PDB file of C-alpha atoms in Angstrom:
ATOM      1  CA  ASP H   1      98.447 165.116  41.609  1.00  0.00           C
ATOM      2  CA  ALA H   2     100.676 167.781  43.043  1.00  0.00           C
ATOM      3  CA  LYS H   3     102.156 166.744  46.378  1.00  0.00           C
ATOM      4  CA  THR H   4     104.231 168.363  49.085  1.00  0.00           C
ATOM      5  CA  THR H   5     107.068 167.178  51.308  1.00  0.00           C
ATOM      6  CA  GLN H   6     107.612 168.593  54.786  1.00  0.00           C
ATOM      7  CA  PRO H   7     109.757 167.570  57.755  1.00  0.00           C
ATOM      8  CA  ASN H   8     107.794 165.607  60.328  1.00  0.00           C
ATOM      9  CA  SER H   9     108.732 167.861  63.210  1.00  0.00           C
ATOM     10  CA  MET H  10     110.643 170.985  64.161  1.00  0.00           C
ATOM     11  CA  GLU H  11     111.494 172.718  67.410  1.00  0.00           C
ATOM     12  CA  SER H  12     111.935 176.322  68.346  1.00  0.00           C
ATOM     13  CA  ASN H  13     112.396 178.478  71.393  1.00  0.00           C
ATOM     14  CA  GLU H  14     109.933 181.178  72.225  1.00  0.00           C
ATOM     15  CA  GLU H  15     110.650 184.581  70.671  1.00  0.00           C
ATOM     16  CA  GLU H  16     112.889 183.054  67.992  1.00  0.00           C
ATOM     17  CA  PRO H  17     112.122 183.007  64.262  1.00  0.00           C
ATOM     18  CA  VAL H  18     110.979 179.720  62.736  1.00  0.00           C
ATOM     19  CA  HIS H  19     111.451 178.672  59.123  1.00  0.00           C
ATOM     20  CA  LEU H  20     109.195 175.804  58.038  1.00  0.00           C
ATOM     21  CA  PRO H  21     110.249 174.361  54.667  1.00  0.00           C
ATOM     22  CA  CYS H  22     108.099 172.693  52.033  1.00  0.00           C
ATOM     23  CA  ASN H  23     109.021 171.044  48.763  1.00  0.00           C
ATOM     24  CA  HIS H  24     106.490 170.894  45.942  1.00  0.00           C
ATOM     25  CA  SER H  25     108.511 169.979  42.885  1.00  0.00           C
ATOM     26  CA  THR H  26     105.469 168.934  40.794  1.00  0.00           C
ATOM     27  CA  ILE H  27     103.539 172.150  41.270  1.00  0.00           C
ATOM     28  CA  SER H  28     101.771 173.462  38.202  1.00  0.00           C
ATOM     29  CA  GLY H  29     102.198 177.005  37.013  1.00  0.00           C
ATOM     30  CA  THR H  30      98.803 178.176  38.219  1.00  0.00           C
ATOM     31  CA  ASP H  31      98.604 176.473  41.623  1.00  0.00           C
ATOM     32  CA  TYR H  32      98.576 178.530  44.773  1.00  0.00           C
ATOM     33  CA  ILE H  33     100.666 177.354  47.721  1.00  0.00           C
ATOM     34  CA  HIS H  34      98.506 177.265  50.835  1.00  0.00           C
ATOM     35  CA  TRP H  35      99.576 177.020  54.463  1.00  0.00           C
ATOM     36  CA  TYR H  36      97.230 176.014  57.231  1.00  0.00           C
ATOM     37  CA  ARG H  37      97.898 175.081  60.816  1.00  0.00           C
ATOM     38  CA  GLN H  38      96.062 172.896  63.273  1.00  0.00           C
ATOM     39  CA  LEU H  39      96.211 173.600  66.968  1.00  0.00           C
ATOM     40  CA  PRO H  40      95.571 170.654  69.321  1.00  0.00           C
ATOM     41  CA  SER H  41      91.966 169.443  69.245  1.00  0.00           C
ATOM     42  CA  GLN H  42      90.901 172.118  66.766  1.00  0.00           C
ATOM     43  CA  GLY H  43      90.112 172.346  63.086  1.00  0.00           C
ATOM     44  CA  PRO H  44      92.757 173.645  60.687  1.00  0.00           C
ATOM     45  CA  GLU H  45      93.002 177.389  60.308  1.00  0.00           C
ATOM     46  CA  TYR H  46      94.288 179.468  57.438  1.00  0.00           C
ATOM     47  CA  VAL H  47      97.777 180.943  57.775  1.00  0.00           C
ATOM     48  CA  ILE H  48      98.808 182.312  54.402  1.00  0.00           C
ATOM     49  CA  HIS H  49      98.873 181.563  50.694  1.00  0.00           C
ATOM     50  CA  GLY H  50     100.771 182.762  47.655  1.00  0.00           C
ATOM     51  CA  LEU H  51     101.371 182.192  43.969  1.00  0.00           C
ATOM     52  CA  THR H  52     104.739 183.596  42.920  1.00  0.00           C
ATOM     53  CA  SER H  53     105.743 186.560  45.026  1.00  0.00           C
ATOM     54  CA  ASN H  54     106.629 186.532  48.706  1.00  0.00           C
ATOM     55  CA  VAL H  55     103.624 187.283  50.905  1.00  0.00           C
ATOM     56  CA  ASN H  56     103.256 188.806  54.345  1.00  0.00           C
ATOM     57  CA  ASN H  57     100.342 188.992  56.742  1.00  0.00           C
ATOM     58  CA  ARG H  58      99.881 189.511  60.453  1.00  0.00           C
ATOM     59  CA  MET H  59     100.516 185.830  61.199  1.00  0.00           C
ATOM     60  CA  ALA H  60     103.481 184.944  59.021  1.00  0.00           C
ATOM     61  CA  SER H  61     105.495 185.437  55.863  1.00  0.00           C
ATOM     62  CA  LEU H  62     105.683 183.106  52.899  1.00  0.00           C
ATOM     63  CA  ALA H  63     108.865 182.949  50.854  1.00  0.00           C
ATOM     64  CA  ILE H  64     108.436 181.229  47.486  1.00  0.00           C
ATOM     65  CA  ALA H  65     111.424 180.022  45.495  1.00  0.00           C
ATOM     66  CA  GLU H  66     111.876 181.536  42.077  1.00  0.00           C
ATOM     67  CA  ASP H  67     111.192 178.181  40.375  1.00  0.00           C
ATOM     68  CA  ARG H  68     108.204 177.635  42.742  1.00  0.00           C
ATOM     69  CA  LYS H  69     109.392 174.128  43.599  1.00  0.00           C
ATOM     70  CA  SER H  70     109.747 175.004  47.260  1.00  0.00           C
ATOM     71  CA  SER H  71     108.510 177.512  49.791  1.00  0.00           C
ATOM     72  CA  THR H  72     109.182 178.482  53.388  1.00  0.00           C
ATOM     73  CA  LEU H  73     106.726 179.629  56.012  1.00  0.00           C
ATOM     74  CA  ILE H  74     108.340 182.113  58.363  1.00  0.00           C
ATOM     75  CA  LEU H  75     107.066 182.824  61.851  1.00  0.00           C
ATOM     76  CA  HIS H  76     109.030 185.890  62.868  1.00  0.00           C
ATOM     77  CA  ARG H  77     108.785 185.397  66.630  1.00  0.00           C
ATOM     78  CA  ALA H  78     107.449 182.066  67.789  1.00  0.00           C
ATOM     79  CA  THR H  79     105.107 182.013  70.754  1.00  0.00           C
ATOM     80  CA  LEU H  80     103.801 179.072  72.758  1.00  0.00           C
ATOM     81  CA  ARG H  81     100.485 179.521  70.947  1.00  0.00           C
ATOM     82  CA  ASP H  82     102.207 178.756  67.659  1.00  0.00           C
ATOM     83  CA  ALA H  83     102.765 175.132  68.674  1.00  0.00           C
ATOM     84  CA  ALA H  84     100.729 173.264  66.079  1.00  0.00           C
ATOM     85  CA  VAL H  85     100.896 171.063  63.003  1.00  0.00           C
ATOM     86  CA  TYR H  86     101.623 173.182  59.935  1.00  0.00           C
ATOM     87  CA  TYR H  87     100.396 171.983  56.559  1.00  0.00           C
ATOM     88  CA  CYS H  88     101.819 173.081  53.236  1.00  0.00           C
ATOM     89  CA  ILE H  89      99.129 172.279  50.713  1.00  0.00           C
ATOM     90  CA  LEU H  90      98.473 172.254  47.002  1.00  0.00           C
ATOM     91  CA  ARG H  91      95.186 171.838  45.185  1.00  0.00           C
ATOM     92  CA  ASP H  92      94.230 168.467  43.738  1.00  0.00           C
ATOM     93  CA  ASP H  93      93.538 168.844  40.030  1.00  0.00           C
ATOM     94  CA  ASN H  94      90.758 166.259  40.028  1.00  0.00           C
ATOM     95  CA  THR H  95      88.649 167.430  42.950  1.00  0.00           C
ATOM     96  CA  ASP H  96      89.784 171.052  43.142  1.00  0.00           C
ATOM     97  CA  LYS H  97      90.285 170.426  46.843  1.00  0.00           C
ATOM     98  CA  LEU H  98      93.282 170.889  49.052  1.00  0.00           C
ATOM     99  CA  ILE H  99      95.259 167.740  49.757  1.00  0.00           C
ATOM    100  CA  PHE H 100      96.498 167.662  53.342  1.00  0.00           C
ATOM    101  CA  GLY H 101      99.619 165.645  54.058  1.00  0.00           C
ATOM    102  CA  THR H 102     100.866 164.884  57.552  1.00  0.00           C
ATOM    103  CA  GLY H 103     102.415 168.329  57.999  1.00  0.00           C
ATOM    104  CA  THR H 104     105.187 169.525  60.311  1.00  0.00           C
ATOM    105  CA  ARG H 105     104.616 169.385  64.044  1.00  0.00           C
ATOM    106  CA  LEU H 106     106.152 172.515  65.550  1.00  0.00           C
ATOM    107  CA  GLN H 107     107.120 172.466  69.205  1.00  0.00           C
ATOM    108  CA  VAL H 108     107.854 175.771  70.909  1.00  0.00           C
ATOM    109  CA  PHE H 109     109.786 175.809  74.156  1.00  0.00           C
ATOM    110  CA  PRO H 110     109.677 178.606  76.724  1.00  0.00           C
TER     111      PRO H 110
ATOM    112  CA  ASN M   1      79.460 185.620  62.697  1.00  0.00           C
ATOM    113  CA  ALA M   2      79.465 181.938  63.718  1.00  0.00           C
ATOM    114  CA  GLY M   3      81.484 180.648  60.743  1.00  0.00           C
ATOM    115  CA  VAL M   4      81.259 176.872  60.283  1.00  0.00           C
ATOM    116  CA  THR M   5      79.253 175.077  62.954  1.00  0.00           C
ATOM    117  CA  GLN M   6      79.343 171.312  63.433  1.00  0.00           C
ATOM    118  CA  THR M   7      77.132 169.182  65.646  1.00  0.00           C
ATOM    119  CA  PRO M   8      77.464 167.015  67.606  1.00  0.00           C
ATOM    120  CA  LYS M   9      80.964 167.574  68.946  1.00  0.00           C
ATOM    121  CA  PHE M  10      81.190 164.080  70.417  1.00  0.00           C
ATOM    122  CA  GLN M  11      79.255 160.916  69.556  1.00  0.00           C
ATOM    123  CA  VAL M  12      79.519 157.226  70.375  1.00  0.00           C
ATOM    124  CA  LEU M  13      77.772 154.813  68.043  1.00  0.00           C
ATOM    125  CA  LYS M  14      77.288 151.083  68.013  1.00  0.00           C
ATOM    126  CA  THR M  15      78.314 149.136  64.927  1.00  0.00           C
ATOM    127  CA  GLY M  16      75.504 149.165  62.392  1.00  0.00           C
ATOM    128  CA  GLN M  17      73.807 152.307  63.671  1.00  0.00           C
ATOM    129  CA  SER M  18      73.272 155.269  61.401  1.00  0.00           C
ATOM    130  CA  MET M  19      73.641 158.929  62.206  1.00  0.00           C
ATOM    131  CA  THR M  20      74.004 162.352  60.642  1.00  0.00           C
ATOM    132  CA  LEU M  21      76.726 164.884  61.347  1.00  0.00           C
ATOM    133  CA  GLN M  22      75.360 168.365  60.845  1.00  0.00           C
ATOM    134  CA  CYS M  23      77.294 171.234  59.292  1.00  0.00           C
ATOM    135  CA  ALA M  24      76.108 174.785  58.768  1.00  0.00           C
ATOM    136  CA  GLN M  25      77.870 177.932  57.599  1.00  0.00           C
ATOM    137  CA  ASP M  26      76.619 181.493  57.684  1.00  0.00           C
ATOM    138  CA  MET M  27      79.111 183.053  55.258  1.00  0.00           C
ATOM    139  CA  ASN M  28      77.108 182.376  52.079  1.00  0.00           C
ATOM    140  CA  HIS M  29      79.870 180.121  50.809  1.00  0.00           C
ATOM    141  CA  GLU M  30      79.207 178.018  47.728  1.00  0.00           C
ATOM    142  CA  TYR M  31      81.870 175.399  48.394  1.00  0.00           C
ATOM    143  CA  MET M  32      81.533 172.959  51.284  1.00  0.00           C
ATOM    144  CA  SER M  33      83.309 169.716  52.085  1.00  0.00           C
ATOM    145  CA  TRP M  34      83.768 166.991  54.669  1.00  0.00           C
ATOM    146  CA  TYR M  35      87.126 165.605  55.772  1.00  0.00           C
ATOM    147  CA  ARG M  36      88.078 162.892  58.220  1.00  0.00           C
ATOM    148  CA  GLN M  37      91.268 162.807  60.256  1.00  0.00           C
ATOM    149  CA  ASP M  38      92.600 159.627  61.790  1.00  0.00           C
ATOM    150  CA  PRO M  39      95.211 159.733  64.595  1.00  0.00           C
ATOM    151  CA  GLY M  40      98.574 161.047  63.424  1.00  0.00           C
ATOM    152  CA  MET M  41      97.353 161.559  59.877  1.00  0.00           C
ATOM    153  CA  GLY M  42      96.407 164.449  57.679  1.00  0.00           C
ATOM    154  CA  LEU M  43      92.882 165.212  56.548  1.00  0.00           C
ATOM    155  CA  ARG M  44      91.262 163.086  53.855  1.00  0.00           C
ATOM    156  CA  LEU M  45      88.410 164.362  51.723  1.00  0.00           C
ATOM    157  CA  ILE M  46      85.132 162.407  51.982  1.00  0.00           C
ATOM    158  CA  HIS M  47      82.603 164.379  49.926  1.00  0.00           C
ATOM    159  CA  TYR M  48      82.328 167.906  48.643  1.00  0.00           C
ATOM    160  CA  SER M  49      79.850 170.291  47.085  1.00  0.00           C
ATOM    161  CA  VAL M  50      80.308 173.306  44.833  1.00  0.00           C
ATOM    162  CA  GLY M  51      76.789 174.584  45.339  1.00  0.00           C
ATOM    163  CA  ALA M  52      73.256 173.692  46.372  1.00  0.00           C
ATOM    164  CA  GLY M  53      72.083 170.544  44.629  1.00  0.00           C
ATOM    165  CA  ILE M  54      75.604 169.510  43.585  1.00  0.00           C
ATOM    166  CA  THR M  55      77.746 166.960  45.401  1.00  0.00           C
ATOM    167  CA  ASP M  56      80.684 164.766  44.463  1.00  0.00           C
ATOM    168  CA  GLN M  57      82.924 162.136  45.987  1.00  0.00           C
ATOM    169  CA  GLY M  58      86.316 162.758  47.441  1.00  0.00           C
ATOM    170  CA  GLU M  59      89.114 160.382  48.362  1.00  0.00           C
ATOM    171  CA  VAL M  60      87.263 158.187  50.899  1.00  0.00           C
ATOM    172  CA  PRO M  61      83.500 158.325  50.192  1.00  0.00           C
ATOM    173  CA  ASN M  62      82.498 154.732  50.973  1.00  0.00           C
ATOM    174  CA  GLY M  63      80.035 154.398  53.843  1.00  0.00           C
ATOM    175  CA  TYR M  64      78.999 158.063  53.727  1.00  0.00           C
ATOM    176  CA  ASN M  65      76.251 160.013  52.006  1.00  0.00           C
ATOM    177  CA  VAL M  66      75.775 163.745  51.603  1.00  0.00           C
ATOM    178  CA  SER M  67      73.179 166.116  50.240  1.00  0.00           C
ATOM    179  CA  ARG M  68      73.140 169.871  49.712  1.00  0.00           C
ATOM    180  CA  SER M  69      69.595 171.174  49.641  1.00  0.00           C
ATOM    181  CA  THR M  70      70.559 174.683  50.796  1.00  0.00           C
ATOM    182  CA  THR M  71      73.656 176.842  50.540  1.00  0.00           C
ATOM    183  CA  GLU M  72      74.012 176.892  54.330  1.00  0.00           C
ATOM    184  CA  ASP M  73      73.801 173.204  55.226  1.00  0.00           C
ATOM    185  CA  PHE M  74      75.852 170.158  54.254  1.00  0.00           C
ATOM    186  CA  PRO M  75      75.008 167.113  56.419  1.00  0.00           C
ATOM    187  CA  LEU M  76      77.110 163.938  56.376  1.00  0.00           C
ATOM    188  CA  ARG M  77      75.280 160.653  56.878  1.00  0.00           C
ATOM    189  CA  LEU M  78      76.861 157.453  58.114  1.00  0.00           C
ATOM    190  CA  LEU M  79      74.681 154.690  56.710  1.00  0.00           C
ATOM    191  CA  SER M  80      75.795 151.749  58.852  1.00  0.00           C
ATOM    192  CA  ALA M  81      78.576 152.696  61.235  1.00  0.00           C
ATOM    193  CA  ALA M  82      81.711 150.560  61.370  1.00  0.00           C
ATOM    194  CA  PRO M  83      84.674 150.730  63.778  1.00  0.00           C
ATOM    195  CA  SER M  84      86.835 151.868  60.836  1.00  0.00           C
ATOM    196  CA  GLN M  85      84.794 155.077  60.788  1.00  0.00           C
ATOM    197  CA  THR M  86      86.041 156.053  64.221  1.00  0.00           C
ATOM    198  CA  SER M  87      87.670 159.376  63.469  1.00  0.00           C
ATOM    199  CA  VAL M  88      87.475 163.131  63.801  1.00  0.00           C
ATOM    200  CA  TYR M  89      85.310 164.736  61.146  1.00  0.00           C
ATOM    201  CA  PHE M  90      85.764 168.281  59.901  1.00  0.00           C
ATOM    202  CA  CYS M  91      83.376 170.287  57.808  1.00  0.00           C
ATOM    203  CA  ALA M  92      84.797 173.133  55.738  1.00  0.00           C
ATOM    204  CA  SER M  93      83.559 175.892  53.477  1.00  0.00           C
ATOM    205  CA  SER M  94      84.977 178.472  51.112  1.00  0.00           C
ATOM    206  CA  TYR M  95      83.631 181.281  48.981  1.00  0.00           C
ATOM    207  CA  GLY M  96      84.969 179.720  45.822  1.00  0.00           C
ATOM    208  CA  SER M  97      87.566 177.443  44.389  1.00  0.00           C
ATOM    209  CA  THR M  98      91.012 177.162  45.915  1.00  0.00           C
ATOM    210  CA  TYR M  99      92.223 177.451  42.313  1.00  0.00           C
ATOM    211  CA  SER M 100      91.626 181.146  42.779  1.00  0.00           C
ATOM    212  CA  GLY M 101      93.314 181.142  46.169  1.00  0.00           C
ATOM    213  CA  ASN M 102      90.152 181.242  48.265  1.00  0.00           C
ATOM    214  CA  THR M 103      90.530 180.592  51.980  1.00  0.00           C
ATOM    215  CA  ILE M 104      88.912 177.529  53.529  1.00  0.00           C
ATOM    216  CA  TYR M 105      87.182 177.820  56.879  1.00  0.00           C
ATOM    217  CA  PHE M 106      86.940 174.729  59.064  1.00  0.00           C
ATOM    218  CA  GLY M 107      84.572 173.748  61.809  1.00  0.00           C
ATOM    219  CA  GLU M 108      85.834 172.659  65.215  1.00  0.00           C
ATOM    220  CA  GLY M 109      85.406 168.979  64.475  1.00  0.00           C
ATOM    221  CA  SER M 110      83.151 166.105  65.493  1.00  0.00           C
ATOM    222  CA  TRP M 111      84.747 163.251  67.414  1.00  0.00           C
ATOM    223  CA  LEU M 112      83.047 159.975  66.480  1.00  0.00           C
ATOM    224  CA  THR M 113      83.678 156.612  68.127  1.00  0.00           C
ATOM    225  CA  VAL M 114      82.111 153.428  66.767  1.00  0.00           C
ATOM    226  CA  VAL M 115      82.134 150.477  69.145  1.00  0.00           C
TER     227      VAL M 115
END
């Protein structure tokens, strides 16, 4: 099963960029890298996903290493609302479902 | 567009009681699944379905049953509640497989306490 490794926690100040790293050294060639986040007392919500190329959307950017063994979620200007647990996720080959680890808890300070 | 709707939001059960957590989606998604989340942990897959009439077990299926009689609904049944099933339960749906990069939509969660 493909697995991911993320730091347990990170801190940022408001208005600053945040780079959330993820290692996924066992990723297969066809697996998408998914990022979700979970705000307090809510269900996870989609942030971004990508396969090989860097991706941008209104929420964030995803930078994928050339060998695809790591990726970085970039929040360009952190806000207090971005305080959440961020999950970097790969698909489980057996169930075709996303395997959530413990994620990175991002704290944002005013 | 309501998305994924879970009921109830909060429930307290006594050990041995049974109950059903309801989940409905209005996005015509084929794929639906149930996760549980224990304090400080990530989500673990309980059961999933790739279409009406088709269900399969996930990582932690013991003590739970599911059925998928319609595309919209995917109820989760606790057969005989145990304190170890105290958790937050999330229902999720997606248009298709995450293999193709499909986005998963989650409900707001159901907080279950078994005493």
